[in-house]
Amino acid sequence: MHQLTDAEWDLLAEYFPMGSRAKYEKRDLVNAALYIQQTGTVWAKLPAIYPPYGTVYAFYKRTLKNGNWQKVLDVLDKKI
């Protein structure tokens, strides 16, 4: 299970500014969405170490729509 390193998050954080009302850390949401993408598991089976799957799914759909998810994948692909 991949968790973003500090160096990886430093490259990605600019795409996910922290909001004053944010209940969950953006890094945790990104880690959870990456977990789903890497394992192919269904959203409802997201392990309890991550935020609730509904929250992660909504975050993922939002970032997919605004193009930030592709930026995540591009940044991580360049690192590999």
PDB file of N, CA, C and O in Angstrom:
ATOM      1  N   MET A   1       0.850  -1.175   0.000  1.00  0.00           N
ATOM      2  CA  MET A   1       0.000   0.000   0.000  1.00  0.00           C
ATOM      3  C   MET A   1       0.891   1.233   0.000  1.00  0.00           C
ATOM      4  O   MET A   1       1.715   1.399   0.889  1.00  0.00           O
ATOM      5  N   HIS A   2       0.734   2.061  -0.990  1.00  0.00           N
ATOM      6  CA  HIS A   2       1.576   3.237  -1.150  1.00  0.00           C
ATOM      7  C   HIS A   2       1.046   4.415  -0.350  1.00  0.00           C
ATOM      8  O   HIS A   2      -0.123   4.751  -0.425  1.00  0.00           O
ATOM      9  N   GLN A   3       1.903   5.014   0.437  1.00  0.00           N
ATOM     10  CA  GLN A   3       1.606   6.262   1.121  1.00  0.00           C
ATOM     11  C   GLN A   3       2.565   7.304   0.566  1.00  0.00           C
ATOM     12  O   GLN A   3       3.749   7.015   0.382  1.00  0.00           O
ATOM     13  N   LEU A   4       2.061   8.482   0.301  1.00  0.00           N
ATOM     14  CA  LEU A   4       2.918   9.534  -0.238  1.00  0.00           C
ATOM     15  C   LEU A   4       4.033   9.873   0.736  1.00  0.00           C
ATOM     16  O   LEU A   4       3.800  10.036   1.938  1.00  0.00           O
ATOM     17  N   THR A   5       5.234   9.971   0.213  1.00  0.00           N
ATOM     18  CA  THR A   5       6.352  10.416   1.035  1.00  0.00           C
ATOM     19  C   THR A   5       6.248  11.930   1.200  1.00  0.00           C
ATOM     20  O   THR A   5       5.489  12.600   0.491  1.00  0.00           O
ATOM     21  N   ASP A   6       7.032  12.478   2.117  1.00  0.00           N
ATOM     22  CA  ASP A   6       7.048  13.931   2.295  1.00  0.00           C
ATOM     23  C   ASP A   6       7.483  14.621   1.004  1.00  0.00           C
ATOM     24  O   ASP A   6       6.919  15.654   0.624  1.00  0.00           O
ATOM     25  N   ALA A   7       8.448  14.051   0.313  1.00  0.00           N
ATOM     26  CA  ALA A   7       8.936  14.649  -0.939  1.00  0.00           C
ATOM     27  C   ALA A   7       7.847  14.628  -2.010  1.00  0.00           C
ATOM     28  O   ALA A   7       7.670  15.606  -2.742  1.00  0.00           O
ATOM     29  N   GLU A   8       7.113  13.520  -2.102  1.00  0.00           N
ATOM     30  CA  GLU A   8       6.023  13.433  -3.083  1.00  0.00           C
ATOM     31  C   GLU A   8       4.926  14.444  -2.750  1.00  0.00           C
ATOM     32  O   GLU A   8       4.415  15.127  -3.631  1.00  0.00           O
ATOM     33  N   TRP A   9       4.573  14.520  -1.467  1.00  0.00           N
ATOM     34  CA  TRP A   9       3.524  15.453  -1.077  1.00  0.00           C
ATOM     35  C   TRP A   9       3.951  16.901  -1.335  1.00  0.00           C
ATOM     36  O   TRP A   9       3.129  17.724  -1.742  1.00  0.00           O
ATOM     37  N   ASP A  10       5.221  17.205  -1.125  1.00  0.00           N
ATOM     38  CA  ASP A  10       5.715  18.557  -1.406  1.00  0.00           C
ATOM     39  C   ASP A  10       5.484  18.930  -2.867  1.00  0.00           C
ATOM     40  O   ASP A  10       5.183  20.081  -3.183  1.00  0.00           O
ATOM     41  N   LEU A  11       5.589  17.950  -3.764  1.00  0.00           N
ATOM     42  CA  LEU A  11       5.355  18.207  -5.183  1.00  0.00           C
ATOM     43  C   LEU A  11       3.865  18.358  -5.516  1.00  0.00           C
ATOM     44  O   LEU A  11       3.499  19.048  -6.459  1.00  0.00           O
ATOM     45  N   LEU A  12       3.012  17.727  -4.722  1.00  0.00           N
ATOM     46  CA  LEU A  12       1.579  17.703  -5.019  1.00  0.00           C
ATOM     47  C   LEU A  12       0.752  18.716  -4.231  1.00  0.00           C
ATOM     48  O   LEU A  12      -0.342  19.084  -4.667  1.00  0.00           O
ATOM     49  N   ALA A  13       1.237  19.162  -3.096  1.00  0.00           N
ATOM     50  CA  ALA A  13       0.442  19.990  -2.179  1.00  0.00           C
ATOM     51  C   ALA A  13      -0.113  21.244  -2.836  1.00  0.00           C
ATOM     52  O   ALA A  13      -1.213  21.689  -2.503  1.00  0.00           O
ATOM     53  N   GLU A  14       0.624  21.818  -3.777  1.00  0.00           N
ATOM     54  CA  GLU A  14       0.162  23.050  -4.426  1.00  0.00           C
ATOM     55  C   GLU A  14      -1.164  22.865  -5.170  1.00  0.00           C
ATOM     56  O   GLU A  14      -1.910  23.816  -5.375  1.00  0.00           O
ATOM     57  N   TYR A  15      -1.478  21.651  -5.574  1.00  0.00           N
ATOM     58  CA  TYR A  15      -2.724  21.379  -6.291  1.00  0.00           C
ATOM     59  C   TYR A  15      -3.915  21.225  -5.347  1.00  0.00           C
ATOM     60  O   TYR A  15      -5.061  21.193  -5.791  1.00  0.00           O
ATOM     61  N   PHE A  16      -3.641  21.117  -4.051  1.00  0.00           N
ATOM     62  CA  PHE A  16      -4.689  20.869  -3.065  1.00  0.00           C
ATOM     63  C   PHE A  16      -4.547  21.808  -1.875  1.00  0.00           C
ATOM     64  O   PHE A  16      -4.197  21.380  -0.772  1.00  0.00           O
ATOM     65  N   PRO A  17      -4.816  23.096  -2.070  1.00  0.00           N
ATOM     66  CA  PRO A  17      -4.681  24.040  -0.952  1.00  0.00           C
ATOM     67  C   PRO A  17      -5.633  23.673   0.184  1.00  0.00           C
ATOM     68  O   PRO A  17      -6.738  23.172  -0.050  1.00  0.00           O
ATOM     69  N   MET A  18      -5.183  23.893   1.391  1.00  0.00           N
ATOM     70  CA  MET A  18      -5.986  23.579   2.565  1.00  0.00           C
ATOM     71  C   MET A  18      -7.082  24.617   2.732  1.00  0.00           C
ATOM     72  O   MET A  18      -6.830  25.805   2.639  1.00  0.00           O
ATOM     73  N   GLY A  19      -8.283  24.145   2.968  1.00  0.00           N
ATOM     74  CA  GLY A  19      -9.403  25.033   3.248  1.00  0.00           C
ATOM     75  C   GLY A  19      -9.594  25.154   4.746  1.00  0.00           C
ATOM     76  O   GLY A  19      -9.216  24.267   5.505  1.00  0.00           O
ATOM     77  N   SER A  20     -10.166  26.237   5.167  1.00  0.00           N
ATOM     78  CA  SER A  20     -10.363  26.447   6.606  1.00  0.00           C
ATOM     79  C   SER A  20     -11.396  25.479   7.184  1.00  0.00           C
ATOM     80  O   SER A  20     -11.387  25.212   8.375  1.00  0.00           O
ATOM     81  N   ARG A  21     -12.282  24.969   6.347  1.00  0.00           N
ATOM     82  CA  ARG A  21     -13.315  24.051   6.824  1.00  0.00           C
ATOM     83  C   ARG A  21     -12.956  22.590   6.597  1.00  0.00           C
ATOM     84  O   ARG A  21     -13.771  21.709   6.850  1.00  0.00           O
ATOM     85  N   ALA A  22     -11.790  22.321   6.119  1.00  0.00           N
ATOM     86  CA  ALA A  22     -11.417  20.948   5.780  1.00  0.00           C
ATOM     87  C   ALA A  22     -11.414  20.062   7.028  1.00  0.00           C
ATOM     88  O   ALA A  22     -10.736  20.363   8.010  1.00  0.00           O
ATOM     89  N   LYS A  23     -12.176  18.989   6.969  1.00  0.00           N
ATOM     90  CA  LYS A  23     -12.240  18.045   8.090  1.00  0.00           C
ATOM     91  C   LYS A  23     -11.106  17.021   8.002  1.00  0.00           C
ATOM     92  O   LYS A  23     -10.635  16.530   9.017  1.00  0.00           O
ATOM     93  N   TYR A  24     -10.675  16.731   6.773  1.00  0.00           N
ATOM     94  CA  TYR A  24      -9.627  15.729   6.555  1.00  0.00           C
ATOM     95  C   TYR A  24      -8.454  16.364   5.834  1.00  0.00           C
ATOM     96  O   TYR A  24      -8.634  17.263   5.009  1.00  0.00           O
ATOM     97  N   GLU A  25      -7.280  15.866   6.115  1.00  0.00           N
ATOM     98  CA  GLU A  25      -6.075  16.342   5.437  1.00  0.00           C
ATOM     99  C   GLU A  25      -6.144  15.928   3.967  1.00  0.00           C
ATOM    100  O   GLU A  25      -6.518  14.798   3.649  1.00  0.00           O
ATOM    101  N   LYS A  26      -5.776  16.842   3.097  1.00  0.00           N
ATOM    102  CA  LYS A  26      -5.782  16.542   1.656  1.00  0.00           C
ATOM    103  C   LYS A  26      -4.845  15.376   1.341  1.00  0.00           C
ATOM    104  O   LYS A  26      -5.130  14.555   0.495  1.00  0.00           O
ATOM    105  N   ARG A  27      -3.740  15.323   2.050  1.00  0.00           N
ATOM    106  CA  ARG A  27      -2.790  14.224   1.828  1.00  0.00           C
ATOM    107  C   ARG A  27      -3.444  12.875   2.093  1.00  0.00           C
ATOM    108  O   ARG A  27      -3.226  11.907   1.356  1.00  0.00           O
ATOM    109  N   ASP A  28      -4.275  12.793   3.143  1.00  0.00           N
ATOM    110  CA  ASP A  28      -4.972  11.545   3.451  1.00  0.00           C
ATOM    111  C   ASP A  28      -5.983  11.187   2.356  1.00  0.00           C
ATOM    112  O   ASP A  28      -6.154  10.015   2.015  1.00  0.00           O
ATOM    113  N   LEU A  29      -6.645  12.205   1.817  1.00  0.00           N
ATOM    114  CA  LEU A  29      -7.603  11.965   0.742  1.00  0.00           C
ATOM    115  C   LEU A  29      -6.893  11.477  -0.521  1.00  0.00           C
ATOM    116  O   LEU A  29      -7.369  10.549  -1.192  1.00  0.00           O
ATOM    117  N   VAL A  30      -5.757  12.087  -0.831  1.00  0.00           N
ATOM    118  CA  VAL A  30      -4.986  11.654  -2.003  1.00  0.00           C
ATOM    119  C   VAL A  30      -4.477  10.231  -1.789  1.00  0.00           C
ATOM    120  O   VAL A  30      -4.575   9.389  -2.681  1.00  0.00           O
ATOM    121  N   ASN A  31      -3.940   9.944  -0.607  1.00  0.00           N
ATOM    122  CA  ASN A  31      -3.468   8.589  -0.315  1.00  0.00           C
ATOM    123  C   ASN A  31      -4.589   7.565  -0.478  1.00  0.00           C
ATOM    124  O   ASN A  31      -4.384   6.483  -1.032  1.00  0.00           O
ATOM    125  N   ALA A  32      -5.779   7.908  -0.003  1.00  0.00           N
ATOM    126  CA  ALA A  32      -6.913   6.986  -0.099  1.00  0.00           C
ATOM    127  C   ALA A  32      -7.312   6.754  -1.554  1.00  0.00           C
ATOM    128  O   ALA A  32      -7.558   5.610  -1.962  1.00  0.00           O
ATOM    129  N   ALA A  33      -7.368   7.814  -2.337  1.00  0.00           N
ATOM    130  CA  ALA A  33      -7.733   7.661  -3.749  1.00  0.00           C
ATOM    131  C   ALA A  33      -6.668   6.864  -4.496  1.00  0.00           C
ATOM    132  O   ALA A  33      -6.991   6.051  -5.369  1.00  0.00           O
ATOM    133  N   LEU A  34      -5.406   7.082  -4.154  1.00  0.00           N
ATOM    134  CA  LEU A  34      -4.336   6.290  -4.769  1.00  0.00           C
ATOM    135  C   LEU A  34      -4.458   4.814  -4.386  1.00  0.00           C
ATOM    136  O   LEU A  34      -4.218   3.928  -5.206  1.00  0.00           O
ATOM    137  N   TYR A  35      -4.836   4.553  -3.141  1.00  0.00           N
ATOM    138  CA  TYR A  35      -5.035   3.176  -2.692  1.00  0.00           C
ATOM    139  C   TYR A  35      -6.103   2.491  -3.557  1.00  0.00           C
ATOM    140  O   TYR A  35      -5.901   1.369  -4.034  1.00  0.00           O
ATOM    141  N   ILE A  36      -7.226   3.173  -3.760  1.00  0.00           N
ATOM    142  CA  ILE A  36      -8.299   2.613  -4.587  1.00  0.00           C
ATOM    143  C   ILE A  36      -7.793   2.345  -6.000  1.00  0.00           C
ATOM    144  O   ILE A  36      -8.021   1.283  -6.571  1.00  0.00           O
ATOM    145  N   GLN A  37      -7.087   3.313  -6.546  1.00  0.00           N
ATOM    146  CA  GLN A  37      -6.599   3.183  -7.918  1.00  0.00           C
ATOM    147  C   GLN A  37      -5.576   2.049  -8.038  1.00  0.00           C
ATOM    148  O   GLN A  37      -5.568   1.317  -9.015  1.00  0.00           O
ATOM    149  N   GLN A  38      -4.716   1.910  -7.058  1.00  0.00           N
ATOM    150  CA  GLN A  38      -3.655   0.899  -7.130  1.00  0.00           C
ATOM    151  C   GLN A  38      -4.157  -0.511  -6.852  1.00  0.00           C
ATOM    152  O   GLN A  38      -3.648  -1.466  -7.414  1.00  0.00           O
ATOM    153  N   THR A  39      -5.140  -0.629  -5.974  1.00  0.00           N
ATOM    154  CA  THR A  39      -5.607  -1.969  -5.601  1.00  0.00           C
ATOM    155  C   THR A  39      -6.812  -2.427  -6.417  1.00  0.00           C
ATOM    156  O   THR A  39      -7.071  -3.626  -6.495  1.00  0.00           O
ATOM    157  N   GLY A  40      -7.554  -1.480  -6.971  1.00  0.00           N
ATOM    158  CA  GLY A  40      -8.745  -1.843  -7.731  1.00  0.00           C
ATOM    159  C   GLY A  40      -9.919  -2.241  -6.848  1.00  0.00           C
ATOM    160  O   GLY A  40     -10.925  -2.737  -7.349  1.00  0.00           O
ATOM    161  N   THR A  41      -9.804  -2.007  -5.556  1.00  0.00           N
ATOM    162  CA  THR A  41     -10.896  -2.356  -4.652  1.00  0.00           C
ATOM    163  C   THR A  41     -12.058  -1.381  -4.837  1.00  0.00           C
ATOM    164  O   THR A  41     -11.894  -0.310  -5.402  1.00  0.00           O
ATOM    165  N   VAL A  42     -13.212  -1.759  -4.363  1.00  0.00           N
ATOM    166  CA  VAL A  42     -14.376  -0.882  -4.464  1.00  0.00           C
ATOM    167  C   VAL A  42     -14.306   0.173  -3.364  1.00  0.00           C
ATOM    168  O   VAL A  42     -13.703  -0.044  -2.315  1.00  0.00           O
ATOM    169  N   TRP A  43     -14.934   1.320  -3.624  1.00  0.00           N
ATOM    170  CA  TRP A  43     -14.860   2.447  -2.682  1.00  0.00           C
ATOM    171  C   TRP A  43     -15.334   2.053  -1.290  1.00  0.00           C
ATOM    172  O   TRP A  43     -14.729   2.449  -0.288  1.00  0.00           O
ATOM    173  N   ALA A  44     -16.381   1.275  -1.195  1.00  0.00           N
ATOM    174  CA  ALA A  44     -16.952   0.915   0.104  1.00  0.00           C
ATOM    175  C   ALA A  44     -16.020   0.033   0.936  1.00  0.00           C
ATOM    176  O   ALA A  44     -16.216  -0.098   2.143  1.00  0.00           O
ATOM    177  N   LYS A  45     -15.014  -0.537   0.322  1.00  0.00           N
ATOM    178  CA  LYS A  45     -14.066  -1.406   1.041  1.00  0.00           C
ATOM    179  C   LYS A  45     -12.785  -0.666   1.420  1.00  0.00           C
ATOM    180  O   LYS A  45     -11.784  -1.285   1.785  1.00  0.00           O
ATOM    181  N   LEU A  46     -12.799   0.641   1.364  1.00  0.00           N
ATOM    182  CA  LEU A  46     -11.636   1.438   1.733  1.00  0.00           C
ATOM    183  C   LEU A  46     -11.303   1.181   3.201  1.00  0.00           C
ATOM    184  O   LEU A  46     -12.178   1.254   4.067  1.00  0.00           O
ATOM    185  N   PRO A  47     -10.046   0.831   3.519  1.00  0.00           N
ATOM    186  CA  PRO A  47      -9.676   0.553   4.907  1.00  0.00           C
ATOM    187  C   PRO A  47      -9.953   1.733   5.842  1.00  0.00           C
ATOM    188  O   PRO A  47      -9.929   2.900   5.430  1.00  0.00           O
ATOM    189  N   ALA A  48     -10.193   1.415   7.093  1.00  0.00           N
ATOM    190  CA  ALA A  48     -10.563   2.417   8.102  1.00  0.00           C
ATOM    191  C   ALA A  48      -9.451   3.422   8.403  1.00  0.00           C
ATOM    192  O   ALA A  48      -9.718   4.439   9.037  1.00  0.00           O
ATOM    193  N   ILE A  49      -8.222   3.161   7.953  1.00  0.00           N
ATOM    194  CA  ILE A  49      -7.144   4.124   8.214  1.00  0.00           C
ATOM    195  C   ILE A  49      -7.307   5.388   7.375  1.00  0.00           C
ATOM    196  O   ILE A  49      -6.647   6.390   7.626  1.00  0.00           O
ATOM    197  N   TYR A  50      -8.197   5.341   6.379  1.00  0.00           N
ATOM    198  CA  TYR A  50      -8.449   6.477   5.502  1.00  0.00           C
ATOM    199  C   TYR A  50      -9.754   7.167   5.904  1.00  0.00           C
ATOM    200  O   TYR A  50     -10.568   6.598   6.625  1.00  0.00           O
ATOM    201  N   PRO A  51      -9.974   8.382   5.401  1.00  0.00           N
ATOM    202  CA  PRO A  51     -11.267   9.035   5.633  1.00  0.00           C
ATOM    203  C   PRO A  51     -12.402   8.187   5.049  1.00  0.00           C
ATOM    204  O   PRO A  51     -12.150   7.279   4.251  1.00  0.00           O
ATOM    205  N   PRO A  52     -13.645   8.478   5.417  1.00  0.00           N
ATOM    206  CA  PRO A  52     -14.779   7.699   4.900  1.00  0.00           C
ATOM    207  C   PRO A  52     -14.807   7.677   3.372  1.00  0.00           C
ATOM    208  O   PRO A  52     -14.480   8.664   2.715  1.00  0.00           O
ATOM    209  N   TYR A  53     -15.203   6.536   2.828  1.00  0.00           N
ATOM    210  CA  TYR A  53     -15.139   6.367   1.378  1.00  0.00           C
ATOM    211  C   TYR A  53     -15.982   7.383   0.622  1.00  0.00           C
ATOM    212  O   TYR A  53     -15.614   7.808  -0.467  1.00  0.00           O
ATOM    213  N   GLY A  54     -17.109   7.807   1.169  1.00  0.00           N
ATOM    214  CA  GLY A  54     -17.936   8.806   0.495  1.00  0.00           C
ATOM    215  C   GLY A  54     -17.210  10.136   0.355  1.00  0.00           C
ATOM    216  O   GLY A  54     -17.301  10.810  -0.675  1.00  0.00           O
ATOM    217  N   THR A  55     -16.467  10.494   1.374  1.00  0.00           N
ATOM    218  CA  THR A  55     -15.673  11.729   1.356  1.00  0.00           C
ATOM    219  C   THR A  55     -14.551  11.611   0.343  1.00  0.00           C
ATOM    220  O   THR A  55     -14.303  12.546  -0.436  1.00  0.00           O
ATOM    221  N   VAL A  56     -13.884  10.478   0.341  1.00  0.00           N
ATOM    222  CA  VAL A  56     -12.775  10.264  -0.591  1.00  0.00           C
ATOM    223  C   VAL A  56     -13.296  10.248  -2.029  1.00  0.00           C
ATOM    224  O   VAL A  56     -12.695  10.847  -2.915  1.00  0.00           O
ATOM    225  N   TYR A  57     -14.427   9.585  -2.241  1.00  0.00           N
ATOM    226  CA  TYR A  57     -14.995   9.511  -3.590  1.00  0.00           C
ATOM    227  C   TYR A  57     -15.380  10.901  -4.100  1.00  0.00           C
ATOM    228  O   TYR A  57     -15.090  11.252  -5.248  1.00  0.00           O
ATOM    229  N   ALA A  58     -16.008  11.695  -3.255  1.00  0.00           N
ATOM    230  CA  ALA A  58     -16.397  13.053  -3.651  1.00  0.00           C
ATOM    231  C   ALA A  58     -15.155  13.890  -3.979  1.00  0.00           C
ATOM    232  O   ALA A  58     -15.138  14.631  -4.971  1.00  0.00           O
ATOM    233  N   PHE A  59     -14.118  13.755  -3.160  1.00  0.00           N
ATOM    234  CA  PHE A  59     -12.849  14.459  -3.409  1.00  0.00           C
ATOM    235  C   PHE A  59     -12.251  14.012  -4.746  1.00  0.00           C
ATOM    236  O   PHE A  59     -11.837  14.833  -5.561  1.00  0.00           O
ATOM    237  N   TYR A  60     -12.224  12.707  -4.972  1.00  0.00           N
ATOM    238  CA  TYR A  60     -11.672  12.160  -6.208  1.00  0.00           C
ATOM    239  C   TYR A  60     -12.431  12.673  -7.430  1.00  0.00           C
ATOM    240  O   TYR A  60     -11.825  13.106  -8.410  1.00  0.00           O
ATOM    241  N   LYS A  61     -13.754  12.636  -7.381  1.00  0.00           N
ATOM    242  CA  LYS A  61     -14.564  13.109  -8.509  1.00  0.00           C
ATOM    243  C   LYS A  61     -14.313  14.595  -8.778  1.00  0.00           C
ATOM    244  O   LYS A  61     -14.222  15.013  -9.925  1.00  0.00           O
ATOM    245  N   ARG A  62     -14.197  15.389  -7.709  1.00  0.00           N
ATOM    246  CA  ARG A  62     -13.922  16.818  -7.857  1.00  0.00           C
ATOM    247  C   ARG A  62     -12.568  17.055  -8.500  1.00  0.00           C
ATOM    248  O   ARG A  62     -12.428  17.873  -9.410  1.00  0.00           O
ATOM    249  N   THR A  63     -11.552  16.330  -8.036  1.00  0.00           N
ATOM    250  CA  THR A  63     -10.203  16.523  -8.572  1.00  0.00           C
ATOM    251  C   THR A  63     -10.078  15.955  -9.984  1.00  0.00           C
ATOM    252  O   THR A  63      -9.291  16.459 -10.781  1.00  0.00           O
ATOM    253  N   LEU A  64     -10.841  14.939 -10.277  1.00  0.00           N
ATOM    254  CA  LEU A  64     -10.862  14.398 -11.634  1.00  0.00           C
ATOM    255  C   LEU A  64     -11.473  15.425 -12.589  1.00  0.00           C
ATOM    256  O   LEU A  64     -10.926  15.691 -13.662  1.00  0.00           O
ATOM    257  N   LYS A  65     -12.556  16.032 -12.157  1.00  0.00           N
ATOM    258  CA  LYS A  65     -13.264  17.008 -12.989  1.00  0.00           C
ATOM    259  C   LYS A  65     -12.432  18.272 -13.227  1.00  0.00           C
ATOM    260  O   LYS A  65     -12.414  18.804 -14.331  1.00  0.00           O
ATOM    261  N   ASN A  66     -11.708  18.739 -12.204  1.00  0.00           N
ATOM    262  CA  ASN A  66     -10.945  19.980 -12.369  1.00  0.00           C
ATOM    263  C   ASN A  66      -9.532  19.757 -12.919  1.00  0.00           C
ATOM    264  O   ASN A  66      -8.767  20.703 -13.076  1.00  0.00           O
ATOM    265  N   GLY A  67      -9.190  18.503 -13.197  1.00  0.00           N
ATOM    266  CA  GLY A  67      -7.902  18.193 -13.813  1.00  0.00           C
ATOM    267  C   GLY A  67      -6.756  17.963 -12.857  1.00  0.00           C
ATOM    268  O   GLY A  67      -5.652  17.605 -13.279  1.00  0.00           O
ATOM    269  N   ASN A  68      -6.997  18.128 -11.560  1.00  0.00           N
ATOM    270  CA  ASN A  68      -5.908  17.951 -10.603  1.00  0.00           C
ATOM    271  C   ASN A  68      -5.491  16.494 -10.435  1.00  0.00           C
ATOM    272  O   ASN A  68      -4.331  16.216 -10.133  1.00  0.00           O
ATOM    273  N   TRP A  69      -6.424  15.573 -10.652  1.00  0.00           N
ATOM    274  CA  TRP A  69      -6.034  14.163 -10.496  1.00  0.00           C
ATOM    275  C   TRP A  69      -5.019  13.758 -11.564  1.00  0.00           C
ATOM    276  O   TRP A  69      -4.073  13.032 -11.286  1.00  0.00           O
ATOM    277  N   GLN A  70      -5.202  14.254 -12.759  1.00  0.00           N
ATOM    278  CA  GLN A  70      -4.232  13.963 -13.814  1.00  0.00           C
ATOM    279  C   GLN A  70      -2.870  14.553 -13.462  1.00  0.00           C
ATOM    280  O   GLN A  70      -1.839  13.951 -13.749  1.00  0.00           O
ATOM    281  N   LYS A  71      -2.860  15.705 -12.819  1.00  0.00           N
ATOM    282  CA  LYS A  71      -1.599  16.309 -12.378  1.00  0.00           C
ATOM    283  C   LYS A  71      -0.912  15.416 -11.346  1.00  0.00           C
ATOM    284  O   LYS A  71       0.307  15.262 -11.370  1.00  0.00           O
ATOM    285  N   VAL A  72      -1.696  14.828 -10.441  1.00  0.00           N
ATOM    286  CA  VAL A  72      -1.135  13.892  -9.454  1.00  0.00           C
ATOM    287  C   VAL A  72      -0.455  12.742 -10.176  1.00  0.00           C
ATOM    288  O   VAL A  72       0.695  12.400  -9.881  1.00  0.00           O
ATOM    289  N   LEU A  73      -1.173  12.150 -11.114  1.00  0.00           N
ATOM    290  CA  LEU A  73      -0.612  11.003 -11.839  1.00  0.00           C
ATOM    291  C   LEU A  73       0.627  11.401 -12.635  1.00  0.00           C
ATOM    292  O   LEU A  73       1.609  10.656 -12.667  1.00  0.00           O
ATOM    293  N   ASP A  74       0.589  12.570 -13.255  1.00  0.00           N
ATOM    294  CA  ASP A  74       1.744  13.037 -14.026  1.00  0.00           C
ATOM    295  C   ASP A  74       2.964  13.241 -13.134  1.00  0.00           C
ATOM    296  O   ASP A  74       4.072  12.827 -13.478  1.00  0.00           O
ATOM    297  N   VAL A  75       2.774  13.875 -11.986  1.00  0.00           N
ATOM    298  CA  VAL A  75       3.877  14.114 -11.049  1.00  0.00           C
ATOM    299  C   VAL A  75       4.443  12.792 -10.552  1.00  0.00           C
ATOM    300  O   VAL A  75       5.665  12.603 -10.519  1.00  0.00           O
ATOM    301  N   LEU A  76       3.584  11.872 -10.169  1.00  0.00           N
ATOM    302  CA  LEU A  76       4.057  10.587  -9.648  1.00  0.00           C
ATOM    303  C   LEU A  76       4.709   9.738 -10.743  1.00  0.00           C
ATOM    304  O   LEU A  76       5.671   9.020 -10.477  1.00  0.00           O
ATOM    305  N   ASP A  77       4.217   9.830 -11.980  1.00  0.00           N
ATOM    306  CA  ASP A  77       4.830   9.091 -13.082  1.00  0.00           C
ATOM    307  C   ASP A  77       6.242   9.596 -13.368  1.00  0.00           C
ATOM    308  O   ASP A  77       7.125   8.810 -13.691  1.00  0.00           O
ATOM    309  N   LYS A  78       6.464  10.878 -13.242  1.00  0.00           N
ATOM    310  CA  LYS A  78       7.790  11.443 -13.476  1.00  0.00           C
ATOM    311  C   LYS A  78       8.785  10.992 -12.427  1.00  0.00           C
ATOM    312  O   LYS A  78       9.970  10.900 -12.693  1.00  0.00           O
ATOM    313  N   LYS A  79       8.290  10.698 -11.218  1.00  0.00           N
ATOM    314  CA  LYS A  79       9.168  10.252 -10.139  1.00  0.00           C
ATOM    315  C   LYS A  79       9.635   8.823 -10.333  1.00  0.00           C
ATOM    316  O   LYS A  79      10.668   8.424  -9.854  1.00  0.00           O
ATOM    317  N   ILE A  80       8.819   8.031 -10.989  1.00  0.00           N
ATOM    318  CA  ILE A  80       9.112   6.582 -11.112  1.00  0.00           C
ATOM    319  C   ILE A  80      10.203   6.313 -12.126  1.00  0.00           C
ATOM    320  O   ILE A  80      10.457   6.923 -13.033  1.00  0.00           O
TER     321      ILE A  80
END
